XYZ file of C-alpha atoms in Angstrom:
777
model
C 283.497 222.226 118.843
C 283.464 219.698 121.844
C 281.849 220.799 124.972
C 283.366 220.420 128.489
C 281.661 217.001 128.920
C 283.005 215.620 125.870
C 286.572 216.908 126.769
C 286.358 215.120 130.026
C 285.270 211.887 128.306
C 288.110 212.006 125.732
C 290.585 211.249 128.530
C 289.056 207.910 129.419
C 290.531 204.572 128.330
C 288.684 201.486 127.377
C 287.170 200.844 130.658
C 283.392 201.775 129.728
C 283.405 199.575 126.648
C 285.127 196.701 128.548
C 282.766 197.024 131.362
C 279.855 196.872 128.836
C 281.231 193.779 127.118
C 281.840 191.946 130.533
C 278.200 192.564 131.504
C 277.108 191.269 128.170
C 278.941 188.076 128.801
C 277.616 187.723 132.219
C 273.931 188.600 131.063
C 274.395 185.904 128.196
C 275.528 183.231 130.617
C 272.548 184.177 133.104
C 269.980 184.099 130.183
C 271.298 180.807 128.958
C 270.784 179.487 132.610
C 267.430 180.667 132.875
C 266.608 178.663 129.653
C 267.229 175.407 131.559
C 264.285 173.542 132.860
C 262.948 173.867 136.345
C 263.861 171.401 139.303
C 261.149 168.524 139.111
C 259.085 167.428 142.294
C 259.154 163.880 143.469
C 256.290 161.619 144.702
C 256.603 163.205 148.042
C 255.129 166.480 146.808
C 251.883 167.549 148.530
C 248.885 165.973 146.816
C 247.417 169.225 145.533
C 250.703 170.179 143.783
C 251.616 169.069 140.271
C 254.417 166.579 140.575
C 256.423 165.481 137.493
C 257.307 162.285 139.266
C 253.633 161.206 139.559
C 252.992 162.249 135.966
C 256.160 160.320 134.872
C 255.119 157.192 136.569
C 251.735 157.401 134.551
C 253.650 157.908 131.391
C 255.806 154.713 132.267
C 252.576 152.785 132.471
C 251.060 154.162 129.099
C 254.060 153.325 127.093
C 255.952 150.825 128.931
C 256.746 149.000 125.700
C 258.494 152.086 124.251
C 257.172 151.456 120.788
C 255.593 153.726 118.305
C 251.689 154.238 118.501
C 250.546 155.959 115.323
C 246.959 156.854 114.524
C 244.667 153.843 114.021
C 247.242 151.190 115.060
C 247.025 148.266 117.455
C 249.693 149.880 119.774
C 247.584 153.080 119.769
C 244.514 151.269 120.868
C 246.489 149.817 123.839
C 247.660 153.398 124.821
C 244.075 154.636 124.474
C 242.721 151.902 126.852
C 245.494 152.582 129.328
C 244.599 156.352 129.445
C 240.940 155.659 129.839
C 241.704 153.127 132.683
C 243.702 155.853 134.565
C 240.936 158.384 134.273
C 238.373 155.780 135.299
C 240.550 154.942 138.520
C 240.356 158.868 139.247
C 236.511 158.675 139.182
C 235.995 160.144 135.609
C 233.624 158.730 132.962
C 235.291 158.677 129.644
C 233.663 159.005 126.146
C 235.260 157.612 122.866
C 234.654 159.687 119.769
C 235.190 157.148 117.183
C 234.974 158.433 113.697
C 236.587 158.443 110.212
C 237.727 162.000 108.942
C 239.362 163.159 105.790
C 240.839 166.657 105.032
C 240.104 168.588 101.899
C 242.760 168.245 99.143
C 245.598 170.652 99.564
C 247.775 171.202 96.489
C 246.613 167.766 95.179
C 247.180 165.899 98.510
C 244.260 164.502 100.446
C 244.241 162.269 103.596
C 241.831 160.052 105.541
C 242.098 158.029 108.739
C 239.970 156.757 111.441
C 240.597 158.404 115.068
C 239.382 157.580 118.496
C 239.476 160.554 120.853
C 239.217 160.160 124.747
C 236.780 162.920 126.130
C 236.213 163.788 129.813
C 233.483 166.436 130.621
C 233.680 168.010 133.975
C 230.531 169.852 134.242
C 230.506 173.396 135.703
C 228.443 174.369 138.484
C 227.341 177.884 137.289
C 227.759 178.092 133.559
C 228.046 176.254 130.158
C 231.179 178.014 129.296
C 233.850 175.455 128.429
C 237.573 175.291 128.997
C 239.320 172.645 126.727
C 242.696 171.086 127.854
C 244.192 169.246 124.923
C 247.105 166.757 124.109
C 247.469 164.154 121.402
C 248.347 160.534 122.243
C 249.389 159.265 118.946
C 253.089 159.277 117.865
C 254.746 159.342 114.545
C 255.506 155.736 113.264
C 259.366 156.248 113.972
C 258.932 157.345 117.642
C 257.557 156.034 121.040
C 256.461 159.571 121.529
C 257.835 160.155 125.236
C 257.813 164.056 124.763
C 255.700 164.380 121.694
C 253.117 164.075 123.159
C 253.477 161.692 126.063
C 254.669 164.461 128.211
C 251.666 166.428 127.307
C 249.156 163.666 127.882
C 250.438 162.924 131.542
C 250.506 166.635 132.153
C 246.826 166.497 131.611
C 246.411 163.281 133.599
C 248.079 164.700 136.577
C 246.023 167.910 136.155
C 242.833 165.640 135.993
C 244.033 164.060 139.379
C 244.486 167.558 140.951
C 240.974 168.613 139.729
C 239.478 165.411 141.327
C 240.710 166.958 144.672
C 239.279 170.246 144.032
C 235.736 171.345 144.484
C 233.793 171.311 141.241
C 234.609 174.109 138.963
C 232.232 176.985 138.054
C 233.142 176.555 134.335
C 232.855 173.293 132.478
C 236.344 171.669 131.765
C 236.840 169.324 128.799
C 239.819 167.166 128.700
C 240.546 165.940 125.218
C 243.159 163.172 124.397
C 243.056 163.280 120.790
C 244.412 160.901 118.263
C 245.697 161.752 114.663
C 247.473 164.996 115.366
C 250.769 163.631 113.755
C 248.938 162.748 110.567
C 247.239 166.110 110.076
C 245.609 167.529 113.262
C 242.617 164.954 112.665
C 241.553 164.371 116.147
C 241.306 168.178 117.017
C 239.353 168.663 113.632
C 237.099 165.726 114.369
C 236.265 167.019 117.847
C 235.647 170.639 116.696
C 233.708 169.658 113.703
C 231.627 166.854 114.989
C 231.383 166.836 118.791
C 228.534 168.791 120.369
C 230.869 169.906 123.364
C 232.888 171.961 120.902
C 230.047 174.538 120.698
C 230.173 175.197 124.555
C 233.836 176.102 124.421
C 235.513 179.544 125.179
C 239.289 178.768 125.145
C 241.816 176.068 124.810
C 245.111 175.096 126.461
C 247.230 172.941 124.306
C 250.564 171.245 125.038
C 253.190 170.073 122.410
C 256.896 169.212 122.091
C 259.607 169.763 119.601
C 262.375 167.947 121.241
C 262.927 166.155 124.524
C 264.033 168.741 127.019
C 264.160 172.470 127.599
C 261.832 174.990 129.201
C 258.037 175.133 128.644
C 257.711 177.808 126.114
C 254.388 179.701 125.775
C 254.880 180.067 122.161
C 251.458 180.792 120.680
C 248.238 182.484 121.659
C 244.762 182.614 120.126
C 243.080 186.005 119.168
C 241.887 188.338 121.935
C 243.858 186.202 124.597
C 245.632 188.940 126.317
C 243.811 188.323 129.583
C 245.082 184.648 129.457
C 248.576 186.052 128.979
C 248.126 188.078 132.101
C 247.336 184.947 134.086
C 250.373 183.268 132.662
C 252.561 186.174 133.734
C 251.047 186.020 137.273
C 251.339 182.160 137.748
C 254.479 181.085 135.964
C 257.311 180.468 138.125
C 259.834 180.901 135.288
C 258.252 182.490 132.487
C 259.556 182.065 128.900
C 257.438 183.695 126.321
C 257.023 186.860 124.119
C 254.570 188.024 121.478
C 257.403 187.979 119.000
C 257.394 184.008 119.155
C 253.936 184.004 117.652
C 254.692 186.570 115.107
C 257.522 184.389 113.908
C 255.527 181.155 114.377
C 252.883 182.350 111.901
C 255.386 182.584 109.067
C 256.626 178.943 109.692
C 255.235 176.001 108.026
C 253.958 174.556 111.233
C 250.615 173.806 112.683
C 249.381 172.352 116.035
C 245.956 171.451 117.444
C 245.608 175.029 118.620
C 245.544 176.035 115.033
C 242.355 174.102 114.581
C 240.817 175.539 117.755
C 241.828 179.038 116.737
C 239.841 178.359 113.428
C 236.943 177.659 115.472
C 236.981 180.956 117.399
C 238.547 179.669 120.418
C 240.995 181.863 122.596
C 244.057 179.937 123.972
C 247.599 179.267 124.823
C 249.999 176.830 123.498
C 252.899 175.350 125.254
C 256.038 173.325 124.199
C 259.702 172.460 125.058
C 261.985 172.546 122.196
C 265.601 171.500 123.055
C 267.447 168.462 121.810
C 265.719 168.875 118.480
C 267.458 165.931 116.869
C 265.318 163.724 119.260
C 262.022 165.029 117.729
C 260.128 162.300 115.781
C 262.807 159.557 116.238
C 263.363 156.704 118.557
C 265.221 158.885 120.874
C 262.047 160.653 121.891
C 261.724 158.156 124.836
C 261.263 157.841 128.496
C 265.031 157.853 129.066
C 265.576 161.371 127.335
C 262.511 163.143 128.514
C 263.451 165.956 130.767
C 261.363 165.701 134.004
C 261.826 169.362 134.555
C 260.389 170.159 131.341
C 257.311 168.034 132.393
C 257.114 169.811 135.774
C 257.181 173.256 134.267
C 254.250 172.087 131.607
C 252.357 171.125 134.803
C 253.035 174.223 136.793
C 252.083 176.453 133.850
C 248.794 174.438 133.008
C 247.703 173.956 136.499
C 248.724 177.569 137.475
C 246.449 179.151 134.827
C 243.502 176.576 135.149
C 243.341 177.292 139.027
C 242.858 180.810 137.988
C 240.134 180.580 135.224
C 238.200 177.499 136.136
C 235.892 179.667 138.464
C 236.248 183.006 136.488
C 233.242 184.415 134.721
C 234.575 183.955 130.979
C 232.049 186.317 129.646
C 233.620 189.332 131.669
C 237.075 189.025 130.488
C 239.146 191.880 128.782
C 239.176 191.437 124.977
C 242.207 192.216 123.095
C 245.773 191.215 122.499
C 248.924 192.160 124.484
C 252.574 192.984 123.587
C 254.637 191.041 126.062
C 257.755 189.520 126.881
C 259.595 187.744 129.766
C 262.754 189.501 131.053
C 265.443 186.820 131.481
C 262.818 184.456 132.949
C 262.370 186.572 136.049
C 259.026 188.377 135.091
C 256.842 189.565 132.239
C 256.428 193.118 130.914
C 253.073 193.571 129.034
C 250.853 196.283 127.538
C 248.091 196.423 125.092
C 248.770 196.628 121.503
C 247.624 200.322 120.973
C 249.901 201.188 123.892
C 252.862 200.460 121.786
C 251.885 203.108 119.181
C 251.096 205.733 121.775
C 254.451 205.193 123.627
C 256.337 205.470 120.147
C 254.458 208.623 119.396
C 255.154 210.111 122.889
C 258.883 209.194 122.484
C 258.983 210.730 119.062
C 257.697 213.950 120.436
C 260.340 213.994 123.196
C 262.924 213.552 120.668
C 261.935 216.602 118.836
C 262.156 218.502 121.989
C 265.565 217.065 122.882
C 266.727 217.952 119.357
C 265.654 221.621 119.871
C 267.666 221.559 123.163
C 270.789 220.128 121.947
C 270.621 222.735 118.927
C 270.187 225.405 121.552
C 273.377 224.041 123.299
C 275.108 224.118 120.157
C 275.653 220.184 120.347
C 273.637 219.068 117.442
C 275.766 218.422 114.371
C 274.031 216.983 111.611
C 277.213 215.563 109.870
C 278.015 213.477 113.109
C 274.206 212.489 113.486
C 274.319 211.365 109.677
C 277.378 209.479 110.539
C 275.498 207.643 113.421
C 272.690 206.858 111.079
C 274.863 205.350 108.511
C 276.834 203.473 111.188
C 273.599 201.739 112.343
C 272.530 200.767 108.808
C 276.135 199.436 108.080
C 276.209 197.332 111.371
C 272.887 195.863 110.364
C 274.107 194.792 107.045
C 277.341 193.488 108.217
C 275.742 191.659 111.059
C 273.378 190.085 108.716
C 276.305 189.081 106.441
C 278.387 187.871 109.444
C 275.463 185.465 110.362
C 275.066 184.119 106.680
C 278.975 184.019 106.056
C 279.678 182.111 109.315
C 276.986 179.480 108.315
C 278.015 179.104 104.734
C 281.700 178.957 105.823
C 281.401 176.203 108.155
C 279.319 174.319 105.771
C 281.905 174.580 102.925
C 284.925 173.711 105.292
C 283.045 170.746 106.808
C 281.196 169.396 103.640
C 277.960 168.792 105.719
C 274.953 170.944 105.523
C 274.516 171.231 109.318
C 278.109 170.652 110.995
C 276.591 172.245 114.278
C 274.023 169.609 114.633
C 275.582 167.612 117.413
C 276.880 170.659 119.409
C 275.784 174.001 118.771
C 278.040 175.860 121.139
C 281.021 176.490 118.545
C 278.496 177.643 116.009
C 276.859 179.915 118.440
C 280.320 181.397 119.392
C 281.459 181.903 115.761
C 278.228 183.655 114.864
C 278.036 185.926 117.960
C 281.913 186.849 117.841
C 281.659 187.674 114.068
C 278.883 189.975 114.644
C 280.788 191.649 117.600
C 283.872 191.785 115.613
C 282.518 193.476 112.463
C 279.973 195.563 114.322
C 282.930 197.163 116.693
C 285.258 197.755 113.580
C 282.337 199.658 111.740
C 281.195 201.344 114.659
C 284.575 202.538 116.129
C 285.477 203.613 112.425
C 282.319 205.784 112.303
C 281.874 207.059 115.810
C 285.408 208.026 117.106
C 285.028 211.581 115.842
C 281.566 212.115 116.854
C 280.131 213.450 119.985
C 278.114 211.017 122.402
C 275.022 213.137 122.008
C 274.865 212.944 118.413
C 275.509 209.278 118.252
C 273.008 208.578 121.004
C 270.566 210.619 119.137
C 271.016 208.654 115.948
C 270.539 205.260 118.056
C 267.385 206.754 119.713
C 265.770 207.881 116.340
C 266.427 204.391 114.838
C 264.786 202.667 117.632
C 261.959 205.219 117.628
C 261.344 204.536 113.917
C 261.291 200.910 114.223
C 259.047 201.145 117.213
C 256.584 203.265 115.008
C 256.669 200.699 112.078
C 256.284 197.633 114.194
C 253.523 199.100 116.315
C 251.592 199.682 113.259
C 252.432 196.585 111.122
C 253.421 193.926 113.562
C 252.900 195.027 117.239
C 253.730 191.498 118.692
C 257.352 192.454 117.962
C 257.223 196.127 118.785
C 258.491 195.526 122.428
C 261.865 194.627 120.986
C 262.388 198.317 120.023
C 260.225 200.139 122.548
C 262.373 198.919 125.478
C 265.650 200.169 124.144
C 263.794 203.336 122.746
C 262.420 204.379 126.010
C 265.885 203.650 127.565
C 267.687 205.607 124.811
C 265.435 208.627 125.124
C 265.813 208.730 128.878
C 269.618 208.376 128.465
C 269.480 211.184 125.941
C 267.313 213.326 128.273
C 269.877 212.623 131.197
C 272.885 213.536 129.195
C 271.248 216.648 127.765
C 270.392 217.719 131.464
C 273.775 216.884 132.608
C 275.111 219.175 129.791
C 273.540 222.107 131.203
C 273.973 221.266 135.009
C 276.569 222.960 137.275
C 277.906 219.516 138.469
C 281.598 219.020 138.543
C 283.196 217.771 135.226
C 284.207 214.322 136.650
C 280.879 213.926 138.370
C 279.077 214.589 134.883
C 281.369 212.218 133.412
C 280.780 209.467 135.615
C 276.962 209.725 135.340
C 277.319 209.980 131.583
C 279.276 206.759 131.422
C 276.878 205.038 134.061
C 273.859 205.983 131.702
C 275.517 204.768 128.565
C 276.284 201.500 130.186
C 272.737 200.917 131.492
C 271.422 201.674 127.998
C 273.816 199.077 126.393
C 272.864 196.422 129.084
C 269.131 196.934 128.626
C 269.426 196.545 124.948
C 271.693 193.344 125.550
C 268.972 191.680 127.772
C 266.393 192.573 125.286
C 267.876 191.158 122.164
C 269.911 188.362 123.469
C 267.206 186.089 124.687
C 265.618 186.313 121.199
C 268.765 185.175 119.484
C 269.029 182.308 122.054
C 265.400 181.138 121.339
C 265.783 181.537 117.580
C 268.865 179.142 117.794
C 267.069 176.628 119.848
C 263.654 176.659 118.260
C 264.502 177.292 114.615
C 268.190 176.680 114.162
C 271.020 178.263 112.199
C 269.191 177.980 109.103
C 268.204 181.420 110.088
C 271.656 182.620 110.852
C 271.042 185.821 108.846
C 268.059 186.591 111.095
C 269.894 185.918 114.228
C 272.758 188.329 113.076
C 270.377 191.011 112.573
C 268.951 190.557 116.184
C 272.359 190.478 117.612
C 273.342 193.693 115.628
C 271.187 195.687 117.870
C 273.318 194.872 121.040
C 276.287 196.190 119.049
C 274.317 199.385 117.912
C 273.539 200.180 121.511
C 277.465 200.536 122.019
C 277.864 203.252 119.489
C 277.808 206.147 122.006
C 280.612 204.494 123.982
C 282.793 204.152 120.803
C 282.893 207.936 120.628
C 285.160 208.070 123.614
C 288.816 208.765 122.766
C 291.019 205.753 123.541
C 294.589 207.058 124.442
C 296.060 203.649 123.812
C 294.895 202.450 120.399
C 296.844 199.105 120.998
C 294.298 198.287 123.675
C 291.293 198.379 121.180
C 293.414 196.533 118.717
C 293.993 193.754 121.010
C 290.266 193.562 121.606
C 289.544 193.144 117.916
C 292.286 190.704 117.540
C 290.941 188.610 120.503
C 287.520 188.575 118.749
C 289.111 187.588 115.453
C 290.959 184.780 116.983
C 287.954 183.750 118.851
C 285.944 183.765 115.680
C 288.519 181.677 113.907
C 288.782 179.063 116.510
C 284.992 178.623 116.780
C 284.656 178.317 112.897
C 287.322 175.635 112.779
C 285.840 173.811 115.849
C 282.269 173.845 114.259
C 283.771 172.691 110.973
C 285.867 169.790 112.239
C 283.607 168.403 115.070
C 281.642 165.201 114.579
C 278.403 166.413 112.778
C 276.424 163.679 114.344
C 276.768 161.501 117.393
C 274.562 158.809 119.189
C 273.066 161.582 121.378
C 272.393 163.961 118.424
C 272.050 161.505 115.454
C 271.425 161.912 111.785
C 267.927 161.225 110.507
C 268.056 158.423 107.676
C 265.112 156.184 106.786
C 265.438 152.963 104.889
C 262.612 151.864 102.493
C 262.339 148.552 100.719
C 260.357 149.253 97.417
C 258.811 146.412 95.276
C 256.877 147.004 92.217
C 254.225 144.175 91.895
C 256.143 140.833 91.971
C 259.051 142.009 89.913
C 261.704 144.693 90.728
C 262.831 145.632 94.319
C 265.000 148.348 95.642
C 266.318 149.612 98.770
C 266.234 153.333 99.210
C 268.733 154.511 101.800
C 267.989 158.121 102.425
C 267.408 161.116 100.145
C 270.133 162.679 97.729
C 270.955 165.517 100.339
C 271.871 162.940 103.076
C 275.421 162.059 103.866
C 275.366 158.396 104.344
C 277.269 156.348 106.948
C 279.992 154.342 105.058
C 278.976 151.022 106.166
C 275.332 151.691 104.985
C 276.475 153.394 101.735
C 278.355 150.026 100.962
C 275.851 147.520 102.100
C 274.464 144.840 99.793
C 276.479 146.072 96.750
C 278.884 148.676 95.567
C 276.500 149.817 92.891
C 274.496 152.154 95.069
C 273.344 155.104 92.989
C 271.583 158.203 93.220
C 268.297 157.846 91.156
C 264.694 158.830 90.887
C 263.249 155.369 92.370
C 259.566 156.259 92.672
C 257.622 156.867 89.687
C 255.281 159.380 91.273
C 258.082 161.331 92.886
C 260.794 163.653 91.638
C 262.930 163.034 94.771
C 266.198 161.262 94.302
C 267.444 158.544 96.736
C 270.613 156.415 97.315
C 269.100 153.313 95.580
C 270.313 149.452 95.452
C 268.722 146.775 93.545
C 267.971 143.754 95.584
C 266.200 140.523 95.095
C 262.418 140.745 95.464
C 261.026 139.625 98.596
C 257.718 138.719 96.865
C 255.623 140.614 99.346
C 252.032 140.433 98.796
C 250.407 143.459 97.187
C 246.849 144.611 97.575
C 244.024 143.062 95.724
C 242.343 145.773 93.627
C 239.075 145.419 91.998
C 238.072 147.891 89.346
C 234.713 148.911 88.106
C 234.095 151.448 85.349
C 231.069 153.456 84.861
C 230.623 155.980 81.944
C 228.322 158.591 83.118
C 228.081 160.485 79.852
C 230.123 161.123 76.892
C 232.774 163.364 78.561
C 232.916 161.826 82.036
C 233.756 158.629 83.739
C 233.447 157.085 87.272
C 235.638 154.355 88.518
C 235.275 152.347 91.795
C 238.387 150.767 93.317
C 238.218 148.126 95.895
C 241.476 147.772 97.689
C 242.053 144.848 100.097
C 245.182 143.881 102.014
C 246.301 142.496 105.313
C 245.865 144.983 108.415
C 248.958 143.564 110.205
C 251.580 146.316 110.251
C 249.738 148.244 107.703
C 250.780 152.022 107.802
C 249.213 153.523 104.434
C 247.300 152.903 101.406
C 248.159 155.537 98.828
C 246.744 156.259 95.430
C 248.538 158.308 92.867
C 246.492 159.663 89.992
C 248.113 161.719 87.051
C 246.886 165.236 86.896
C 246.359 164.911 83.272
C 243.779 162.301 83.814
C 241.123 164.965 84.752
C 240.484 163.649 88.215
C 237.609 165.791 89.926
C 236.975 163.989 93.124
C 237.414 160.889 95.259
C 234.471 159.645 97.427
C 235.007 157.334 100.436
C 232.182 156.505 102.687
C 230.487 159.639 103.554
C 233.424 161.818 102.533
C 233.844 163.581 99.271
C 237.378 165.069 98.329
C 237.516 167.609 95.495
C 240.552 167.757 93.342
C 239.255 170.169 90.527
C 241.512 173.027 89.792
C 244.056 171.799 92.426
C 247.696 173.031 91.955
C 249.824 170.065 92.796
C 253.504 170.145 93.519
C 254.039 167.142 91.497
C 252.657 165.421 88.385
C 250.198 163.327 90.454
C 247.331 163.943 92.761
C 247.547 161.947 95.817
C 244.869 160.236 98.261
C 246.376 158.691 101.504
C 244.559 156.571 103.954
C 246.465 155.835 107.193
C 245.861 153.073 109.614
C 244.883 149.485 109.864
C 241.146 150.438 108.963
C 242.457 151.121 105.418
C 243.030 147.400 104.860
C 239.578 147.279 103.118
C 238.617 150.422 101.625
C 236.355 151.461 98.479
C 237.067 154.464 96.522
C 234.994 156.169 93.778
C 237.215 158.144 91.379
C 235.168 160.802 89.164
C 236.936 161.934 86.102
C 236.030 164.784 83.745
C 237.160 162.883 80.716
C 237.031 159.402 79.179
C 240.712 159.030 78.290
C 242.759 155.961 79.693
C 245.119 156.737 82.555
C 247.736 155.025 84.572
C 247.511 155.232 88.391
C 249.673 153.707 91.117
C 248.511 152.004 94.085
C 250.950 151.607 97.017
C 250.502 149.723 100.318
C 252.963 150.922 103.016
C 254.050 148.828 105.976
C 256.123 149.615 109.022
C 259.551 148.248 108.941
C 261.662 146.353 106.520
C 261.421 142.466 105.418
C 263.472 140.355 107.784
C 266.090 139.753 105.218
C 267.160 143.414 105.606
C 267.392 143.650 109.471
C 271.267 143.855 109.050
C 270.945 147.335 107.301
C 269.386 148.889 110.644
C 272.760 147.799 112.282
C 274.931 149.161 109.380
C 273.000 152.518 109.842
C 275.228 152.815 112.914
C 274.981 154.586 116.203
C 275.089 158.006 114.804
C 271.899 157.682 112.703
C 268.304 156.908 113.453
C 264.850 156.658 111.538
C 262.748 159.716 111.538
C 259.051 160.741 110.920
C 257.498 157.801 109.056
C 260.590 155.567 109.807
C 261.673 152.374 107.870
C 258.938 151.256 105.579
C 258.184 148.493 103.131
C 256.473 149.894 99.991
C 254.691 147.506 97.544
C 253.110 149.256 94.449
C 251.284 148.269 91.299
C 250.645 150.034 88.086
C 246.943 149.991 87.182
C 245.346 151.151 83.832
C 241.886 152.899 84.207
């Protein structure tokens, strides 16, 4: 039987639900606006304040040619010299760490390169404890590196200028401008493995980029870095971070220099901006597209934290990790990891007491409560399917893998509206004959269970459920108390409604920012996960959906409006231009020549949709084929007349060590001009055990490769003359491939770059000329 409170609520119309939805929309707009970068400061800013204008001026001087400067290249050495000059002008003494470094073979793939790290050591007055500030100055071969990581480099340079105006710090500070990050974190590895200063360091602050604009996100921490998070929360003017980001980041196939520093036991923080992702590792990552506000916020964050810790006793900091999250970019809530479990247990105890009180008031109905649990589970499932369905549908209609690439707004609307549509239909269908108390109890118990599970297994994401859990338990306590109070029925009803609207709003401002950040930093490949995140916003509305709506047509109109909005958004996403000059497609062109004979032009991998002019260029006989003997990838391939490019000179010396083993020495010589890589492909069946180069020995024994070939790659102009010693476990003859890779295409094919059009750009390694030969060992 319904109580007096519920009888008062049944007379309501849709106003509470519509108020909540309106607040959701306003919150979404506000949260999105808070994700914009901050206002940059100009050259007139006070000398002791970080100014993005001053930092940007340094970036212009470092990269004025706006050309790529990959590791161990002529352009890279020019950037290195300019960084050193700027530091010298500030009064610093620079050290160059010049070394060759290789990584171990990972799944049959090993790499070597020569790096030159620029190091400044600012000695502390009281202690040897060191603070590392790190940024890499190399770019990928396709990009001038305006954001990745030019913005990081000049953030450190402007920070160095501020340090030069300050009194000497108590803690030592090391500025590391490292090279080779883009090839495999080699600069950071070389510093931590080989430089004596690495042994004096306590923590590292690293700066990165994954786009050309957006807020400076603190997306990763080291272990026991909760005290650094506290400093960030205190000093950041517009915080954007949560412990969830790092939990998600750990499952992604991405590493940064902080990964290396953490492996060596350093605490730390990692910052990046990540909007306009199509600019990442392309020619559009340039000075023109760099968001000055992103640069300003990097500087505010780094200098704000450094000013706090440069004179702090690093031996007396609190150990441990925090659970934390910014709230709409306004402030940060935080607590220790064990506190998550304590709060969950306390709330669970309160729920037991509330259940007792509800049963005593004869308001606890197990059937209605069970319907509430079922509604929550069904909303979770339908929301996940809504995210997945909306993604698959626009891909099918458009015929392109990422139709939202140039403009994410319609895809965002279609996903969010689909989740709201299905969630409200399911929720209304199961909640309309239940009491508010029973439905709210189901919501509170689900949040409490999720809080308990995440507090134990993944405490970094527990705040997502703890905040609405606490709110739901408080709301349930208020409503239970109101039921037993002597207040007037209408007063009770009004307080009841206000409590539920606040609950739904707090859930919305907890979960919606996570959906936004997933969309920005990961994309709609995770549409299913985004749908699940948004489902909890709909779940928080379940208690409001118990109210009787006198005019059913009003609710139906809401559903029809959401359905129409979903349909329009899906059509908009499907039929918009997938690529634009500002948000272009990534397509590399490769000229491939086997010895002095055959030559091919590769125009993107099979999964790419080629621009029409490029697809028809040279000949109409372009086909999709496996073009490289060591690779299973299929490319758009066109036969062309060989340019007779010079191939490397290879000298082979055999040496049988005993009856079952052999040793082969390869001397590879070529011109260093424009050389990008020397790559050797050795069949797994050959019994290759190791490759030695210089003082490095790379072991391949028992490696599990993803292809039929082991791979050794040397990057940079220093690879023009190398000697490799290959050791085999067997004497049999084997065929290897030796490939020399040069940046750009032969001049004959320059027209192809024009035919690529304005809506496509090179990416990562960029356009290349590959000359390979087959060698019998």
